Tab-separated table of C-alpha atoms and ligand atoms in Angstrom:
chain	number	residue	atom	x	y	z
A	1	UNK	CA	-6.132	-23.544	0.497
A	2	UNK	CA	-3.678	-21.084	0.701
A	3	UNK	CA	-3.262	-18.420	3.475
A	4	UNK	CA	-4.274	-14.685	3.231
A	5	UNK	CA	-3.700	-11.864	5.160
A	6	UNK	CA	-5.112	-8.467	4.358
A	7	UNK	CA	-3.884	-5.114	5.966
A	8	UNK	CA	-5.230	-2.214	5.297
A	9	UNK	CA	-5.143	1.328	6.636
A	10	UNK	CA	-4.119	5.386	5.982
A	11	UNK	CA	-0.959	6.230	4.789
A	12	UNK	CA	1.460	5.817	7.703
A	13	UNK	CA	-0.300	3.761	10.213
A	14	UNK	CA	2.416	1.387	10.358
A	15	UNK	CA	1.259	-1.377	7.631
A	16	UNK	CA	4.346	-2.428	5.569
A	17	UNK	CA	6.668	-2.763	8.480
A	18	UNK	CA	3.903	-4.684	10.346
A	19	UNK	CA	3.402	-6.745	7.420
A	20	UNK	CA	6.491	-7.459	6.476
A	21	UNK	CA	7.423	-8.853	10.390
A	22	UNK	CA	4.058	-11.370	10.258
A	23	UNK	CA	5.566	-12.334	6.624
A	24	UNK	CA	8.567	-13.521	8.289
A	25	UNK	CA	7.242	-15.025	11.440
A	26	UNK	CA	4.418	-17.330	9.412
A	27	UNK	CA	6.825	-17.742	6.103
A	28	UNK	CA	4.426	-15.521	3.995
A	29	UNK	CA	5.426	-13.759	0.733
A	30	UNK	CA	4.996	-9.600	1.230
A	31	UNK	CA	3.204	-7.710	-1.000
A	32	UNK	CA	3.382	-3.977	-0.824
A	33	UNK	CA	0.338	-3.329	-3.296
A	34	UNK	CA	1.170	0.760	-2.460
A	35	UNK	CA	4.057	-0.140	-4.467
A	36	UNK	CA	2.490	-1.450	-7.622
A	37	UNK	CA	0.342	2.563	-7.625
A	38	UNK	CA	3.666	4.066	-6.588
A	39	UNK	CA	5.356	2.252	-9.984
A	40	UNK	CA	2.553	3.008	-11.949
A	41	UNK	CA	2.504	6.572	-10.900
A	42	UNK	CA	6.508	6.984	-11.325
A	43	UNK	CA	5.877	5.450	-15.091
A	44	UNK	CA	3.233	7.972	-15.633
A	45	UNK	CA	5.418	11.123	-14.328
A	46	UNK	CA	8.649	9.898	-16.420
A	47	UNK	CA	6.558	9.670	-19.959
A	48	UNK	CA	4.962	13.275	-18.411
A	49	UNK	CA	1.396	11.394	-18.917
A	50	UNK	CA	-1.238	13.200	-16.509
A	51	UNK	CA	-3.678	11.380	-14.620
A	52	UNK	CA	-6.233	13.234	-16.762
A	53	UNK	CA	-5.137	11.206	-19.935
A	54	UNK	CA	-7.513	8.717	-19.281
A	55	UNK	CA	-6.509	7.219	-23.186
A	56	UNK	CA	-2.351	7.521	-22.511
A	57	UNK	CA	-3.015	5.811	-19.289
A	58	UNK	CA	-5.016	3.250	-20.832
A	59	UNK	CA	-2.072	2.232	-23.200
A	60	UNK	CA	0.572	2.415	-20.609
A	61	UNK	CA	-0.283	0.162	-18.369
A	62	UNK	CA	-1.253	-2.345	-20.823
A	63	UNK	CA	2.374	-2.249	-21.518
A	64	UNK	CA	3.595	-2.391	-17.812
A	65	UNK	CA	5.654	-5.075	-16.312
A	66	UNK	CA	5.165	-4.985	-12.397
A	67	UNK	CA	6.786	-8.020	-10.778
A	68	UNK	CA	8.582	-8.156	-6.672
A	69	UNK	CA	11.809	-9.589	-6.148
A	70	UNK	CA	12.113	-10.328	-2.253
A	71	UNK	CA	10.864	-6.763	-1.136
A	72	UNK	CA	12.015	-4.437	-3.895
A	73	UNK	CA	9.538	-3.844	-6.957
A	74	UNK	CA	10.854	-4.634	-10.483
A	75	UNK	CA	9.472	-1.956	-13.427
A	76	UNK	CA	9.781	-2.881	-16.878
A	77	UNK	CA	13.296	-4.597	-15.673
A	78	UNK	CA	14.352	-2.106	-13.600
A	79	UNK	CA	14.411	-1.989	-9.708
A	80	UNK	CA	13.046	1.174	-9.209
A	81	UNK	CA	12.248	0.362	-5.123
A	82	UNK	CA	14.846	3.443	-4.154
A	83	UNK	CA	12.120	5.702	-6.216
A	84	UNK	CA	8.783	4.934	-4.668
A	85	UNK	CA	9.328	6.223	-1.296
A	86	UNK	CA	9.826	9.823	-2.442
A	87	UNK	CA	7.875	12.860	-1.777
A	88	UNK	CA	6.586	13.468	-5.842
A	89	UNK	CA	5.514	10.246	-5.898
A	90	UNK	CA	3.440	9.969	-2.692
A	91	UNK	CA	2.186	13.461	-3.587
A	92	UNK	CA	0.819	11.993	-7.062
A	93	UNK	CA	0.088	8.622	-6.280
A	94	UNK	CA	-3.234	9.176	-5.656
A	95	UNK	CA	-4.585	10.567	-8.237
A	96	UNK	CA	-3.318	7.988	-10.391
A	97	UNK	CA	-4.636	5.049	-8.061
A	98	UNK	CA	-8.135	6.406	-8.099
A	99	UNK	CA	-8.424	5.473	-12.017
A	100	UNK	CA	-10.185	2.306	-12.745
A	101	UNK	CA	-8.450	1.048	-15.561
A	102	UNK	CA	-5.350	0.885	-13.230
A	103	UNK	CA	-6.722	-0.414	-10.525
A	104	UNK	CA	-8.316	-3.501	-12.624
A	105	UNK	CA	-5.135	-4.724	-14.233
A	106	UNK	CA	-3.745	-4.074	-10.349
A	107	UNK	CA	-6.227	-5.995	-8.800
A	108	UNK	CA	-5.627	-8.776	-11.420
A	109	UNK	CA	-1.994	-8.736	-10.718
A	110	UNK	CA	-2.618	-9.126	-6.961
A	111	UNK	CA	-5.203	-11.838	-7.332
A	112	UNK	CA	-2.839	-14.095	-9.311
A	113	UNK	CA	-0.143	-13.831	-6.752
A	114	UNK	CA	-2.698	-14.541	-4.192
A	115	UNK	CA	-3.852	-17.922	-6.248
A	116	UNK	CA	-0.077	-19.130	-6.467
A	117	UNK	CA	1.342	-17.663	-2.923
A	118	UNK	CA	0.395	-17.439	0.821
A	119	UNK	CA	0.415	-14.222	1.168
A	120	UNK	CA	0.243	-11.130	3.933
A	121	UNK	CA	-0.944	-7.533	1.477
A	122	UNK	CA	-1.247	-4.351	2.888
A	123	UNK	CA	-3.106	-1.460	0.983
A	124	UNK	CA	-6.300	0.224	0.908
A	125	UNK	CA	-8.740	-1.987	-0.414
A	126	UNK	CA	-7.573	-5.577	0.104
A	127	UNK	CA	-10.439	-6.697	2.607
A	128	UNK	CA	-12.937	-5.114	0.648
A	129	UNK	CA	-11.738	-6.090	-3.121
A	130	UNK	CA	-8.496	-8.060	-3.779
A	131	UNK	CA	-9.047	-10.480	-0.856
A	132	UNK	CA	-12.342	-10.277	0.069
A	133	UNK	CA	-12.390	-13.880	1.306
A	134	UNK	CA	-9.553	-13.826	3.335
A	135	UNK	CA	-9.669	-15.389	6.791
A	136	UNK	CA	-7.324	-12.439	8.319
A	137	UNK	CA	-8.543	-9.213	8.114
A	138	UNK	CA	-6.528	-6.010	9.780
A	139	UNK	CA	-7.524	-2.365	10.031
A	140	UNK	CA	-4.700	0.034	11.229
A	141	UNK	CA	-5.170	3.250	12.045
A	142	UNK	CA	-3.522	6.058	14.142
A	143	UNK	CA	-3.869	9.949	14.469
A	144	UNK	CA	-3.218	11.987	11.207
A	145	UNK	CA	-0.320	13.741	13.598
A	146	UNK	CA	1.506	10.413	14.426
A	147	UNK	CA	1.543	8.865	11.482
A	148	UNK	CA	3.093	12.262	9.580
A	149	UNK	CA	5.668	11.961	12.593
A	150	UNK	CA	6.485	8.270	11.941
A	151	UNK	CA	6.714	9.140	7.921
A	152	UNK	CA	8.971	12.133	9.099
A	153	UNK	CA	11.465	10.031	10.800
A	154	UNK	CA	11.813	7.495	7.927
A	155	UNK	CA	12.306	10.352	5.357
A	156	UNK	CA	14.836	12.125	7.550
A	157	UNK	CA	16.534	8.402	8.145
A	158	UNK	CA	16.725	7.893	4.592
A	159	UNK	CA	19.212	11.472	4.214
A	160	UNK	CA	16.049	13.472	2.458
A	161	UNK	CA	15.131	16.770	3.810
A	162	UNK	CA	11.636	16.822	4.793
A	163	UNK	CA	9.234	19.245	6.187
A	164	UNK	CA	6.677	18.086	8.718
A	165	UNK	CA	3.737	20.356	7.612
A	166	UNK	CA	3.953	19.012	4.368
A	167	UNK	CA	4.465	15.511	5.162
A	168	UNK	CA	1.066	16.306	7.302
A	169	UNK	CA	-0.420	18.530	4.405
A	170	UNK	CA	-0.006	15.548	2.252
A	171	UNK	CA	-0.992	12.834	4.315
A	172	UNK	CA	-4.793	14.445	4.983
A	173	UNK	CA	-4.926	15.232	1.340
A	174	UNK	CA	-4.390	11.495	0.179
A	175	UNK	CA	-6.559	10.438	3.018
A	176	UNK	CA	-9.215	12.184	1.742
A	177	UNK	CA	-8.890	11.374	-1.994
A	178	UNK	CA	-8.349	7.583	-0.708
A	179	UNK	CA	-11.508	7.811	1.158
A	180	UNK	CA	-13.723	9.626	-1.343
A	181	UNK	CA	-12.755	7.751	-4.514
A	182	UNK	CA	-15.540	6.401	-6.340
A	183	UNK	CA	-13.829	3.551	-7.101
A	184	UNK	CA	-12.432	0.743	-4.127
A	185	UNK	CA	-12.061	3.416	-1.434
A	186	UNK	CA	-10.447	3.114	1.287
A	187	UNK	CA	-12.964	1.508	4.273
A	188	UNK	CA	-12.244	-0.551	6.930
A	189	UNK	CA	-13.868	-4.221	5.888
A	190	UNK	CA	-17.115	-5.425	8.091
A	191	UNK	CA	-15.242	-8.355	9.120
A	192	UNK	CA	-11.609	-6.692	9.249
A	193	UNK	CA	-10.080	-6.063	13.129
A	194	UNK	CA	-9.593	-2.630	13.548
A	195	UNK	CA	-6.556	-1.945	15.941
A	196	UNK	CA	-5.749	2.123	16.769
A	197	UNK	CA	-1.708	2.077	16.760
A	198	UNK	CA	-1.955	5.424	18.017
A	199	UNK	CA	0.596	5.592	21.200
A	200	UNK	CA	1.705	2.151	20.221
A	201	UNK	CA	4.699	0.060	18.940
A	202	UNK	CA	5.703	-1.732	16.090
A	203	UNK	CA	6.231	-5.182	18.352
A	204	UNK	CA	2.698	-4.218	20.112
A	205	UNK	CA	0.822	-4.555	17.227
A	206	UNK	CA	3.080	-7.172	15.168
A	207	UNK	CA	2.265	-9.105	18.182
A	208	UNK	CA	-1.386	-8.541	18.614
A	209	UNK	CA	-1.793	-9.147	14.899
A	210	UNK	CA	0.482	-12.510	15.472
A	211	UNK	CA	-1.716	-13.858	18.745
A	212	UNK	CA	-5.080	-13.239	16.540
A	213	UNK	CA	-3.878	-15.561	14.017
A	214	UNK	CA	-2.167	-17.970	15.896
A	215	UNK	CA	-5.380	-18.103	18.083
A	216	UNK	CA	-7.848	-18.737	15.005
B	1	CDP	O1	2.937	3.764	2.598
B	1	CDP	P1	1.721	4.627	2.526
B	1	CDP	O2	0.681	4.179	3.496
B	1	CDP	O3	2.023	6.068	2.535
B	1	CDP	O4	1.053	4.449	1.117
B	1	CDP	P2	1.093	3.197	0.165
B	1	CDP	O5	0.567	1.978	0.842
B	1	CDP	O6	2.451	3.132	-0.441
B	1	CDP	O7	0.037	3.621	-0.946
B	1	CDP	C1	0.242	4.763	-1.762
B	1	CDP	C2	-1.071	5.152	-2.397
B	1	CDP	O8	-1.472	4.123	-3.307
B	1	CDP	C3	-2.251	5.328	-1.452
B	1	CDP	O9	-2.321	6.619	-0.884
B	1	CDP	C4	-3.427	5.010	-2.366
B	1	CDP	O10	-3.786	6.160	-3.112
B	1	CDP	C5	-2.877	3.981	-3.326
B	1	CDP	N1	-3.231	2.586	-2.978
B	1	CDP	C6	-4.484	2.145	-3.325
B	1	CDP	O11	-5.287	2.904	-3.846
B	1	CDP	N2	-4.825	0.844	-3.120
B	1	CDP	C7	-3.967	-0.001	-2.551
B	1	CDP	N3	-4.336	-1.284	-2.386
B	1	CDP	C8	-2.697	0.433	-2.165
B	1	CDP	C9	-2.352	1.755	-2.370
């Protein structure tokens, strides 16, 4: 049987650079499911479609190609990794991610890679929906305040002027739509581990996540 890991947690609470350090300690393929939304959404905004145009939507991602190469997402052809990180698209991503005809063809997408791959994901609902028979289960959270500090630094590292409040602003506001959706929400899994990274580092909980599994 193949091995799967599922992270899940609020924007910011440290997920895709925890996941991606299990991935290489156990030889597991990384999948940044956040991504796949992010492309979707960044399709959606170039063709000006609005996440109201339930029937546009509908067509274009029936016509999406969403594939990874190593860590960097692959659109249609086109690596459009550099794209996904920035500040339009994590203000719009949720909107887009709380529409069910996305997140079905999504899900799929994840699922197959799941069947053919061991795999570590990290997202919102992976212990709940994509995975929900996976043996590893991870919840991480952290304040709403660190985690906008921690997105902060890795906007500022990447050259892009950032404001904090907004960063903040924007990280409660997708919280809250991820939360509320009607439609896979964001919730911690019964059987998922629930670790508070507030105050802590990335080795402290790559290695608390690491001793769980090796211990099981
Ligand atoms: O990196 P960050 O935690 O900011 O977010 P992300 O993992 O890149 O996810 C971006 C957005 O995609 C989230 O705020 C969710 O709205 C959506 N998402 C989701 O609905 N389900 C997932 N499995 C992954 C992401």
């Amino acid at each position: 049987m193949k091995i799967a890991i599922a992270i899940d947690g609020p924007a910011g609470a440290g997920k895709s650079t925890i996941a991606k350090i299990v991935a290489n300690k156990f030889n597991l393929m990384y999948i940044n499911t956040g991504f796949m939304y992010r492309a979707v959404t960044l399709k959606a905004l170039r063709n000006n479609i609005s996440a109201s145009n339930i029937d546009e939507i509908c067509t274009l991602i029936q016509n999406t190609d969403i594939y990874f190469e190593g860590d960097d997402l692959i659109l249609d052809g086109e690596n459009v990794s550099h794209y996904l990180t920035m500040p339009n698209i994590s203000k719009n991503v949720s909107s887009f991610a709380s529409i069910s005809e996305i997140r079905k063809k999504l899900v799929k997408e994840m699922q197959k890679m799941a069947e053919k791959y061991d795999v570590i994901m990290d997202g919102r609902d992976i212990g709940t929906v994509v995975l929900k028979n996976a043996k590893y289960k991870f919840f991480l959270t952290a304040t709403a305040e660190e985690r906008a500090t921690r997105r902060y630094d890795e906007l500022l590292k990447k050259g892009l002027q950032v404001s904090y409040d907004e960063i903040l602003e924007d990280i409660k506001k997708r919280d809250y739509l991820d939360t509320n959706r009607d439609v896979d929400p964001l919730k911690k899994a019964i059987d998922a581990i629930e670790i508070d990274t507030t105050g802590l580092g990335i080795e402290d909980v790559a290695n608390k996540i690491s001793q769980y599994i090796e211990r099981r």
